[in-house]
Coordinates of C-alpha atoms and ligand atoms in Angstrom, one line a residue:
X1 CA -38.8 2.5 -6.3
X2 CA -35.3 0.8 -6.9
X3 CA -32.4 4.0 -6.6
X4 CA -30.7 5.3 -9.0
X5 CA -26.9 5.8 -8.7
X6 CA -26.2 9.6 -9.9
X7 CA -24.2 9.0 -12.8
X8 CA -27.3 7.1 -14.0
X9 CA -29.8 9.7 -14.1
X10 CA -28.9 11.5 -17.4
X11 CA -30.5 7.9 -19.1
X12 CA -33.4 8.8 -17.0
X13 CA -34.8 11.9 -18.8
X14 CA -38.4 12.8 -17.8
X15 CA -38.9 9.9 -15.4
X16 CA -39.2 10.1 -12.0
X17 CA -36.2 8.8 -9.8
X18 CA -34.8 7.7 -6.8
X19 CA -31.8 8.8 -5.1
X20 CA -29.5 8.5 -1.6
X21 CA -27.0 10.5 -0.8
X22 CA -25.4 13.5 0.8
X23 CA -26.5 17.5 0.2
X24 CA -23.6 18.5 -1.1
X25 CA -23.9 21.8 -1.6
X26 CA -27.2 23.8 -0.9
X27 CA -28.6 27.3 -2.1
X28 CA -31.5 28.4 -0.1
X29 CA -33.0 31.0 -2.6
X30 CA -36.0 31.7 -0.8
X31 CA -38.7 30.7 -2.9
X32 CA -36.9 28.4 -4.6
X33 CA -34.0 25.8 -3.1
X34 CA -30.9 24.7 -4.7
X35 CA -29.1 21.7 -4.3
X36 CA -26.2 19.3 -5.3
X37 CA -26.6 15.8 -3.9
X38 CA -23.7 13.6 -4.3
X39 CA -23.4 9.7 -4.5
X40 CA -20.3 7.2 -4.6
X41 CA -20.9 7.7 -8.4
X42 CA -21.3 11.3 -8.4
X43 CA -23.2 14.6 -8.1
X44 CA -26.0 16.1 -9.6
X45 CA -28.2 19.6 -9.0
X46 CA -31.6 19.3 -7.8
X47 CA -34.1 21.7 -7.4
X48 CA -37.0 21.7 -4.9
X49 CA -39.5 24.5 -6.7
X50 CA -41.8 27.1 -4.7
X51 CA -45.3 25.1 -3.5
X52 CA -43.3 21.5 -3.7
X53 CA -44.2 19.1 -0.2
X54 CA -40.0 19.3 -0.1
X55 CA -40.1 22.3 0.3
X56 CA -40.5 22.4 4.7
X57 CA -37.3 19.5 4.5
X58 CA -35.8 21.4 2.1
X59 CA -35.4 23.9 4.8
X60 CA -34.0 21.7 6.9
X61 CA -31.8 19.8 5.3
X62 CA -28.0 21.4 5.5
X63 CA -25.2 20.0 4.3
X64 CA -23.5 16.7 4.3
X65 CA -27.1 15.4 5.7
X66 CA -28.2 12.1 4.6
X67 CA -30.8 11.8 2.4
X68 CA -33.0 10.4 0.1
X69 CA -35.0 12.5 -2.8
X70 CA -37.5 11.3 -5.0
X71 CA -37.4 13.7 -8.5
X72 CA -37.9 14.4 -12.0
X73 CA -35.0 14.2 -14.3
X74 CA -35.5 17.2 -16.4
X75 CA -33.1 18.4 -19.1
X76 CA -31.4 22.2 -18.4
X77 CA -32.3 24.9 -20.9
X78 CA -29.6 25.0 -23.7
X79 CA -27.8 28.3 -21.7
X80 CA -27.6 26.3 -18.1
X81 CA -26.2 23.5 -19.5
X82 CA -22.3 22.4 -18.5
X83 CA -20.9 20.7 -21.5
X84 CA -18.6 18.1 -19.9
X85 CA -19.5 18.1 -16.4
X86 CA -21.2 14.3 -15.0
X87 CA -25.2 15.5 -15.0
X88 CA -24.5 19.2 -16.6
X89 CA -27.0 18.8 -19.2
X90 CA -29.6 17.6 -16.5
X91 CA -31.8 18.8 -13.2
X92 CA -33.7 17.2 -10.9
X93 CA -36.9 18.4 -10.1
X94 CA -37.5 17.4 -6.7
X95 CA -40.5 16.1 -5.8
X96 CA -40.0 14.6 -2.1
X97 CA -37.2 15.0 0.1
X98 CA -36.6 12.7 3.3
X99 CA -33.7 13.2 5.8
X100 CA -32.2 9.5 6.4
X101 CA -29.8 11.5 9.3
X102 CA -28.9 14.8 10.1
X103 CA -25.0 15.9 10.1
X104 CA -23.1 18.8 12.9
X105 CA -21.1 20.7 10.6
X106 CA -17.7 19.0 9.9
X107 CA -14.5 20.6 11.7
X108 CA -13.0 21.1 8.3
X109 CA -14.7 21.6 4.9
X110 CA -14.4 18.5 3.4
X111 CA -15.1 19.4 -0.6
X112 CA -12.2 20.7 -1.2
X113 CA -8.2 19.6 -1.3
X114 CA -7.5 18.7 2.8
X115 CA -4.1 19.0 2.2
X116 CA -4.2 22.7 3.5
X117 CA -6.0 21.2 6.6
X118 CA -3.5 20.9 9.7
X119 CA -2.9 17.1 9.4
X120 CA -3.7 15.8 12.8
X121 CA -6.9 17.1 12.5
X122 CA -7.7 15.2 9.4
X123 CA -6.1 12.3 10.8
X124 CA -8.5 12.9 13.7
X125 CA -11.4 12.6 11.8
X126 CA -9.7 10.7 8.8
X127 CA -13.2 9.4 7.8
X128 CA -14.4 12.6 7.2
X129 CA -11.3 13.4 5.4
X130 CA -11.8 10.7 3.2
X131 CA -14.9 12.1 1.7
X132 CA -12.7 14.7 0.0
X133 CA -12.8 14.0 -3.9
X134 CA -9.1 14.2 -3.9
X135 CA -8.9 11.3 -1.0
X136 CA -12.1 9.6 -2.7
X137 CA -9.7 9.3 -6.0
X138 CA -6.5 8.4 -4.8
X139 CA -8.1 5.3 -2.4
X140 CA -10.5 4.3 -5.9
X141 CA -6.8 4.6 -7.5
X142 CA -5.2 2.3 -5.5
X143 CA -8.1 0.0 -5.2
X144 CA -7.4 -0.1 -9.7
X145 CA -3.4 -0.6 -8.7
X146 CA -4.1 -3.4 -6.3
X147 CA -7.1 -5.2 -8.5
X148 CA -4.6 -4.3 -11.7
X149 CA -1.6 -6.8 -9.8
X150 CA -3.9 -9.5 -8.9
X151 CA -5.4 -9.6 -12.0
X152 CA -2.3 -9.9 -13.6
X153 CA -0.5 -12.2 -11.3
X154 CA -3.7 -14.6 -11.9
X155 CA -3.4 -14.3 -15.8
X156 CA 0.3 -15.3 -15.0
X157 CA -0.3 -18.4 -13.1
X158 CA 0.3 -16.8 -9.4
X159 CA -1.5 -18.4 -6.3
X160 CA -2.8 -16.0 -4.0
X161 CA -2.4 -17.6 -0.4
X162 CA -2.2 -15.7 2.8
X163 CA 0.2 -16.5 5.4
X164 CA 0.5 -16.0 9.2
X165 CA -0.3 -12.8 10.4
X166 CA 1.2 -14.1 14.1
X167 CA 4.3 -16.0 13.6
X168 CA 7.9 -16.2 14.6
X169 CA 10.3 -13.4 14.0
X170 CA 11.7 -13.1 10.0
X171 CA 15.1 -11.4 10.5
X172 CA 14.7 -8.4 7.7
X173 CA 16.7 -5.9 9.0
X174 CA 14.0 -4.2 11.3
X175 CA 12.2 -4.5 15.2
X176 CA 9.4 -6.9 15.3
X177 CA 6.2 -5.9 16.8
X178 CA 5.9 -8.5 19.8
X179 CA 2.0 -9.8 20.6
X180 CA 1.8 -11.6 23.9
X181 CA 0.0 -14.9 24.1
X182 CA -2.2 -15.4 26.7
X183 CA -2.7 -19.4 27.0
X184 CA 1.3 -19.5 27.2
X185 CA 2.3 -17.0 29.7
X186 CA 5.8 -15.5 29.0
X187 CA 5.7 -16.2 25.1
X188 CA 5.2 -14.3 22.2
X189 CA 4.7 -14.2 18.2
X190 CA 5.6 -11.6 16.5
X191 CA 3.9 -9.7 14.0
X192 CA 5.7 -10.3 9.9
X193 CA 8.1 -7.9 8.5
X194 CA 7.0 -9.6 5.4
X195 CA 5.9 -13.1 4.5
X196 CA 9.7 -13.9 3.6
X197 CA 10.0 -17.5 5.0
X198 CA 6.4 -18.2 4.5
X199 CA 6.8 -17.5 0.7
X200 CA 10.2 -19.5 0.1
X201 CA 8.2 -22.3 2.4
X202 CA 5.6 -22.7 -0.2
X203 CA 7.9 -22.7 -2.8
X204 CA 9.1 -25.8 -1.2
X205 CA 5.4 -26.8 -1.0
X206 CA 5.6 -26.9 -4.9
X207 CA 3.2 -23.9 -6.1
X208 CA 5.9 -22.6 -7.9
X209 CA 4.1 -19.3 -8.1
X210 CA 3.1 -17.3 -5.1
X211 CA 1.6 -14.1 -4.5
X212 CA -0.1 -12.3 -1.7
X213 CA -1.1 -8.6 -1.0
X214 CA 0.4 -8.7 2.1
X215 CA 0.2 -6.3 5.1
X216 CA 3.9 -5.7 6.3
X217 CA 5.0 -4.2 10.1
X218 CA 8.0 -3.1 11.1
X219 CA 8.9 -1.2 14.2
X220 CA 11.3 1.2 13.2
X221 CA 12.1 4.9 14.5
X222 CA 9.5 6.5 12.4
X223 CA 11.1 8.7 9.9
X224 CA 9.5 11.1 7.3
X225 CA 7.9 9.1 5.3
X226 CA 7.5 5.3 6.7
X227 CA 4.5 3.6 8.3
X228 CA 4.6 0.8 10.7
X229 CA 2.7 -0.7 8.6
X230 CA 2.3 -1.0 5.1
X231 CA 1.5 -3.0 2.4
X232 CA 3.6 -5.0 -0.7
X233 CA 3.0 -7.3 -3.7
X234 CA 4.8 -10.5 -2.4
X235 CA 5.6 -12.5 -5.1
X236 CA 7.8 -15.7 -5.4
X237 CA 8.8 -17.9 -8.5
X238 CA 10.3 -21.3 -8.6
X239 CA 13.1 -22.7 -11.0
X240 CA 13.8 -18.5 -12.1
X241 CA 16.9 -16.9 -12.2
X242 CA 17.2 -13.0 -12.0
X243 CA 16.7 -12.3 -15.4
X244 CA 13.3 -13.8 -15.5
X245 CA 12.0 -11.8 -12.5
X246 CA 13.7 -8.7 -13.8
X247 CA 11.6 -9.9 -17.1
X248 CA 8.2 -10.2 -15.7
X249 CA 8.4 -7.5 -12.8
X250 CA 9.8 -4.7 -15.7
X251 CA 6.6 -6.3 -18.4
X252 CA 4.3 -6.1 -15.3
X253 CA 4.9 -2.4 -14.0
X254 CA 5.2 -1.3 -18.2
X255 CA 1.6 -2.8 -18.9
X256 CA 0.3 -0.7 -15.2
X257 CA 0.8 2.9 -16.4
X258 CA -0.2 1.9 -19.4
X259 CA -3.4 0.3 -18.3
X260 CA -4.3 2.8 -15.5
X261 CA -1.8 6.2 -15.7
X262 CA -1.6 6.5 -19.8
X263 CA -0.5 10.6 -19.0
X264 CA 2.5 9.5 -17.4
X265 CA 5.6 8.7 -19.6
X266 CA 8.7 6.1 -19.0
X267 CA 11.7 7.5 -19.5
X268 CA 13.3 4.7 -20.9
X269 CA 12.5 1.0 -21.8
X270 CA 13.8 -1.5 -20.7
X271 CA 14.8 0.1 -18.0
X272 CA 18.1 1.0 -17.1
X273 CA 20.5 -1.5 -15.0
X274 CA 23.2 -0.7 -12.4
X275 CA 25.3 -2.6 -10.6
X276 CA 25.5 -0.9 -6.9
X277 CA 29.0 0.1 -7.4
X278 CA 28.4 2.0 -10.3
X279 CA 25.0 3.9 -9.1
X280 CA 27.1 4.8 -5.9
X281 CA 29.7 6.2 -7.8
X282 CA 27.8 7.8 -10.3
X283 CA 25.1 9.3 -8.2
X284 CA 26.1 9.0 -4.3
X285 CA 22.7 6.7 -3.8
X286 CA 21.3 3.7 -4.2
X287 CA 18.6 5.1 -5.3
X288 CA 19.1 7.7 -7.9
X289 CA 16.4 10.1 -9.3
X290 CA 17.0 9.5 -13.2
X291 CA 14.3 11.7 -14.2
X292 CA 15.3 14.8 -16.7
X293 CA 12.9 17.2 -15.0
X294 CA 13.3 16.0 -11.8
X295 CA 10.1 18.4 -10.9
X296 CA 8.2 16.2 -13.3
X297 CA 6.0 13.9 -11.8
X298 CA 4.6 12.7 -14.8
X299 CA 7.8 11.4 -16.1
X300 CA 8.6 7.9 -14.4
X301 CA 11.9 6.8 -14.6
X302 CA 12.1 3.1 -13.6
X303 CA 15.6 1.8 -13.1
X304 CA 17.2 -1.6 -12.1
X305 CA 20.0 -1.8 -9.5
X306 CA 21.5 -4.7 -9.1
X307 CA 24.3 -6.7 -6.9
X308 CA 24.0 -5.3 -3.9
X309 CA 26.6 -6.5 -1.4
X310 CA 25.5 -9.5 0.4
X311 CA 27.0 -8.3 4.1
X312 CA 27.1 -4.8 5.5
X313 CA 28.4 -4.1 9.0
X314 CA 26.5 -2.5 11.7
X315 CA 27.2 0.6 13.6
X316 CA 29.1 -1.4 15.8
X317 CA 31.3 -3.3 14.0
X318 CA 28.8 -6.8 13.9
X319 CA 27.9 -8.4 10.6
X320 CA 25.0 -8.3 9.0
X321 CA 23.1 -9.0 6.2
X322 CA 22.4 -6.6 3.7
X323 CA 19.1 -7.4 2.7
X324 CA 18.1 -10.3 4.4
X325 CA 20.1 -13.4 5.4
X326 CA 17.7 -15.4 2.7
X327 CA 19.4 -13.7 -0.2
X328 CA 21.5 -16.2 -2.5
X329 CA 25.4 -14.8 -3.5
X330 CA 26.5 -14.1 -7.3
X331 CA 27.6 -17.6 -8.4
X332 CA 30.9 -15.5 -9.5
X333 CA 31.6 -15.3 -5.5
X334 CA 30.3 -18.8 -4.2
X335 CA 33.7 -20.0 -3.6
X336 CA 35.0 -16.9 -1.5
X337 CA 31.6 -17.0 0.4
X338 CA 31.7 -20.7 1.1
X339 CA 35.2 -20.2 2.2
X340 CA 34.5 -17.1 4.5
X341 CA 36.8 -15.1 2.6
X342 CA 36.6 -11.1 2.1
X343 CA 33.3 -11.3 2.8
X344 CA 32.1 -8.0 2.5
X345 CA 33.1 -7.5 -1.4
X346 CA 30.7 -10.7 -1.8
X347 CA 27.9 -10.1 -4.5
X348 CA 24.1 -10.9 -3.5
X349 CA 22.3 -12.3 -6.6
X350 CA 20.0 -9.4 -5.9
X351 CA 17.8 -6.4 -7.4
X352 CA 15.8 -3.4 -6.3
X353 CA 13.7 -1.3 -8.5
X354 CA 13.8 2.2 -8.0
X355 CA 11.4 4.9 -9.5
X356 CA 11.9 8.9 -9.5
X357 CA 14.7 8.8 -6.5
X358 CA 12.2 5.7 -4.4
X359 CA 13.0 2.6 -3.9
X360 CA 10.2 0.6 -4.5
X361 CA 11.6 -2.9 -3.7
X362 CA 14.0 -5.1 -3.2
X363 CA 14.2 -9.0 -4.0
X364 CA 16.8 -11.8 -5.1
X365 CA 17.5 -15.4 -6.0
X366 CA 17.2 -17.1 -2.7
X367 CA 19.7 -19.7 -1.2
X368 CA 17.7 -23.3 -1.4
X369 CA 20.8 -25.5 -0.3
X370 CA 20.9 -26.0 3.4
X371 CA 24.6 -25.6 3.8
X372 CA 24.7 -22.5 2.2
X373 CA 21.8 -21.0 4.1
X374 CA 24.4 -22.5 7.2
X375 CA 27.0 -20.8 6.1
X376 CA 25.6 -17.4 5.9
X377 CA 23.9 -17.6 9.8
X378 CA 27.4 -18.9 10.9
X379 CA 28.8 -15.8 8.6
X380 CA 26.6 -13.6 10.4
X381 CA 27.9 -15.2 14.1
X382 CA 24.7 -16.8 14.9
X383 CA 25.3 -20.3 16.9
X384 CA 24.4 -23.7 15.9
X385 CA 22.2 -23.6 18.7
X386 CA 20.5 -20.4 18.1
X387 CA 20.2 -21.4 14.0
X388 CA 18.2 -24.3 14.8
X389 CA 16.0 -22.4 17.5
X390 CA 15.3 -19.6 15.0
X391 CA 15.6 -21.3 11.4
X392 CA 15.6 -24.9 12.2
X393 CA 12.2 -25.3 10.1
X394 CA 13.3 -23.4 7.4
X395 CA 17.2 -25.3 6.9
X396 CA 14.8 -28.6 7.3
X397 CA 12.7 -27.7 4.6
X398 CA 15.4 -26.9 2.3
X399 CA 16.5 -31.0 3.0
X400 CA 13.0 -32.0 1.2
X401 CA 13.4 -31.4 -2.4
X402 CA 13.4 -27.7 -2.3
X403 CA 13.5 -25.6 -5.7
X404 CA 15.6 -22.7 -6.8
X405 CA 14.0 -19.9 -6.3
X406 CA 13.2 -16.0 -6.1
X407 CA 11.0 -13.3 -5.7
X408 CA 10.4 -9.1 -5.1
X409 CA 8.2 -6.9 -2.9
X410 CA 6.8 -3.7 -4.5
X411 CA 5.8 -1.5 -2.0
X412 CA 2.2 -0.7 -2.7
X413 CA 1.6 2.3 -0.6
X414 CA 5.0 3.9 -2.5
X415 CA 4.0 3.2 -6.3
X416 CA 0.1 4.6 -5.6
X417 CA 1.9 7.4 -4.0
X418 CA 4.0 8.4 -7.1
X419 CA 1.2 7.6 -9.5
X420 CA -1.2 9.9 -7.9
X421 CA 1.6 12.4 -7.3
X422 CA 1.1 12.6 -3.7
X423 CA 3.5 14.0 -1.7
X424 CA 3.9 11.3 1.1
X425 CA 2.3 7.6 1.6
X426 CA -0.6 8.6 4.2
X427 CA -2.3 10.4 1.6
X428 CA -3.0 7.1 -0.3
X429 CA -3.4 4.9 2.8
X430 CA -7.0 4.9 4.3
X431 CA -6.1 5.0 7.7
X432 CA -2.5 5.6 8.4
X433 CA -0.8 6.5 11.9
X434 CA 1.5 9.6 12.3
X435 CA 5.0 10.2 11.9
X436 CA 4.9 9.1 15.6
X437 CA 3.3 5.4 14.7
X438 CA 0.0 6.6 16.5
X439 CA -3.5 6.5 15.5
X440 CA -5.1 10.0 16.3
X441 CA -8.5 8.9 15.2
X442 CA -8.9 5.8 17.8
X443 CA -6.1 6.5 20.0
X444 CA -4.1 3.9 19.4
X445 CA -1.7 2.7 20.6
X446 CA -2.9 2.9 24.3
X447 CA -3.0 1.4 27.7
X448 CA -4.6 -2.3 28.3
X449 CA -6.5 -2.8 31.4
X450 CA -5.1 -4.3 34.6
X451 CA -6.9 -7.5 34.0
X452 CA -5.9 -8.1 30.6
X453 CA -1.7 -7.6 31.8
X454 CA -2.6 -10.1 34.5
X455 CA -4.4 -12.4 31.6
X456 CA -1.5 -12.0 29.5
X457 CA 1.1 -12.6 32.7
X458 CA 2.9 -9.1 31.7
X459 CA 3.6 -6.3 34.6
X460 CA 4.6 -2.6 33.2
X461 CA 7.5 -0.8 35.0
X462 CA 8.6 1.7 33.1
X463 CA 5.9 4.2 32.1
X464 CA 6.2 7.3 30.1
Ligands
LIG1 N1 10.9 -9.7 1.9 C1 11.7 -8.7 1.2 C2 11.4 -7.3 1.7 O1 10.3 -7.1 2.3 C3 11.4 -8.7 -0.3 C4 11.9 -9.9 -1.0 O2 13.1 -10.2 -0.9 O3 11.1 -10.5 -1.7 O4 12.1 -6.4 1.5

């Protein structure tokens, strides 16, 4: 017999069925046994009546047991019906039972909302937490976000190509995790902040449009809310100015909550602009909550800022870029940049989108001239020698015909939290690591055997 997925079986009144699954819940009345068996699609209540050949498994079973049960879709009496529950109008009769694997009891009950569960225990045993309805719809929603993007960025004449996962450092701002290579002893690759260069690259490739759902590392002193890794829309466009990514990014997220979240409500199309300056002075941030109800997480208030400085300096006293060193200037202050004047009230030609107090990207108009792209790593104080050592590819490439160009990063993990109205990003990533960057599930990260450091050339001398 060919299963039937749960939601199915109200079409399948009076036959006989087949279904796998988990007990979800069971009642052991004695003479009579009670069940709910659930499914990726759903749950249903079975039945396993007194004198039934279930009835010895039936004893058995407990739940969150695997198993498969053979049964008779009958339709409830008028007064046990649910009106508006999935399979409230319908029982199943049970006619065989068979335990496909037993189950211990879980550490924590896993039907109802984790969130009161101590945190590192669900992180522990994150794959049991995921079974939780409330983790089971945020991971399906985020699955509709990601396939909602793609699906659009296809429609829109995107490219999805992947790019290195082990590659040489992208300057963004962040520590880059290092992976040793074994066949050449004493060097490394790094792991991508983002697929920066490797998106302006293929830009000078000629696809014009690029995107990628692309996995992102950083290592940064783990604060709050971050991951070490985490996941954007990378996106890139060819002969665009920031007006036309504004344009397609703003149409893009509009048609999302529409699409998938039609509860929630913009505050306010298009969405509002500020310059950097002015959001500063008006609100202190960068990334200002412009919500009226800031309590209101149905309420989505999208707003641009814009013109970010292009230099910053560091904690002590060095230059550096604000965003990244990729970032074009504001044609308005080419000359002063190209002249090395007064260069930290120079203008990026740049953009982040921020929603409900997040930001949930940043992006620009890129440099494509290879003197410019010079004059902001000698800006910045990096040699000639080190430039060509670091970026030599890239200020090549830009010597072969490349295009203008530009592009944004939404932050996935940020935009599925807000949607869902989750308080923090692990509760819409499947398998995140603690505040700590660890994995309490696997035990990552952790020590490498002797052999392997020899292997990879590497000796340890400081240990924790
Ligand atoms: N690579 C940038 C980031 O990760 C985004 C961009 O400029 O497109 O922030």
């Amino acid at each position: 017999m060919t299963r039937t997925y749960i939601k199915n079986a109200g079409e399948k009144i009076g036959e006989e069925i087949l279904i796998n699954g988990w007990v979800d819940v069971r009642r052991d009345q004695g003479k009579m046994v009670f069940f709910d068996f659930r499914d990726m699609t759903g749950a249903v209540q079975g039945v396993v009546l007194p004198g039934s050949d279930a009835m010895e498994t039936a004893k058995e079973a407990r739940e969150e047991f695997v198993i498969s049960v053979r049964g008779k879709v009958n339709e409830r009496p008028e007064k046990n019906k649910q009106k508006g529950k999935l399979n409230g109008d319908i029982e199943l009769e049970i006619l065989s039972l068979d335990i496909l694997n037993p189950a211990v009891t879980p550490p924590f009950n896993t039907r109802g909302d984790t969130r009161e569960i101590n945190e590192d225990v669900r992180l522990k045993y994150r794959y049991l937490d995921l079974r939780s309805p409330r983790m089971q719809k945020n991971m399906r929603g985020r699955d509709a976000v990601i396939s909602f993007f793609r699906k659009h960025m296809h429609e829109n004449g995107f490219v999805e190509i992947e790019t290195p996962i082990m590659m040489k450092g992208t300057p963004e701002g962040s520590r880059e995790y290092v992976v040793p290579s074994r066949l050449h002893k004493g060097q490394f690759y790094v792991l991508p902040q983002s697929p920066q260069q490797f998106k302006q690259l293929l830009m000078v490739s000629g696809f014009e449009k690029y995107f990628q759902i692309a996995r992102c590392m950083r290592d940064e002193d783990q604060r709050g809310d971050r991951q070490p890794e985490f996941t954007q829309l990378d996106y890139e466009m060819s002969f665009v100015n920031r007006e036309d990514v504004l344009l397609y990014t703003e149409d893009m997220f509009i048609k999302l909550v529409k699409t998938l979240y039609p509860g929630k409500k913009i505050s306010e199309t298009p969405f509002p602009r500020l310059t950097y300056e002015e959001s500063i002075k008006k609100y202190g941030t960068d990334k200002p909550d412009l919500r009226k109800d800031k309590n209101n997480g149905d309420e989505l208030a999208f707003a641009w800022i814009v013109d970010f400085p292009m230099f910053e300096k560091t904690g002590n006293d060095e230059i550096q870029a604000a965003h990244h060193p990729f970032c074009a200037v504001k044609p308005e202050d080419r000359k002063k940049f190209m002249e090395g004047k007064d260069i930290f009230s120079i203008r990026a030609d740049s953009y982040d989108l921020v929603l409900n107090g997040y930001e949930l990207s940043s992006g620009s108009i890129r440099i494509h001239d290879r003197s410019e792209q010079k004059q902001v790593f000698e800006l910045l104080g990096i040699s000639e020698e080190e430039q060509i050592k670091k970026f030599g590819h890239l200020l090549e490439a830009f010597t072969y015909g490349a295009p203008p160009h530009g592009g944004f990063a939404p932050g996935i993990d940020r935009i599925v939290m807000i949607l869902e109205n989750e308080p923090n990003i692990r509760e819409v990533i499947a398998f995140p690591k603690t505040g700590e960057g660890r994995d309490l599930m696997a035990g990552a990260p952790s020590e490498i055997s002797e052999k392997q450091l020899k292997e990879l050339g590497i000796s340890i001398n400081t240990k924790k």
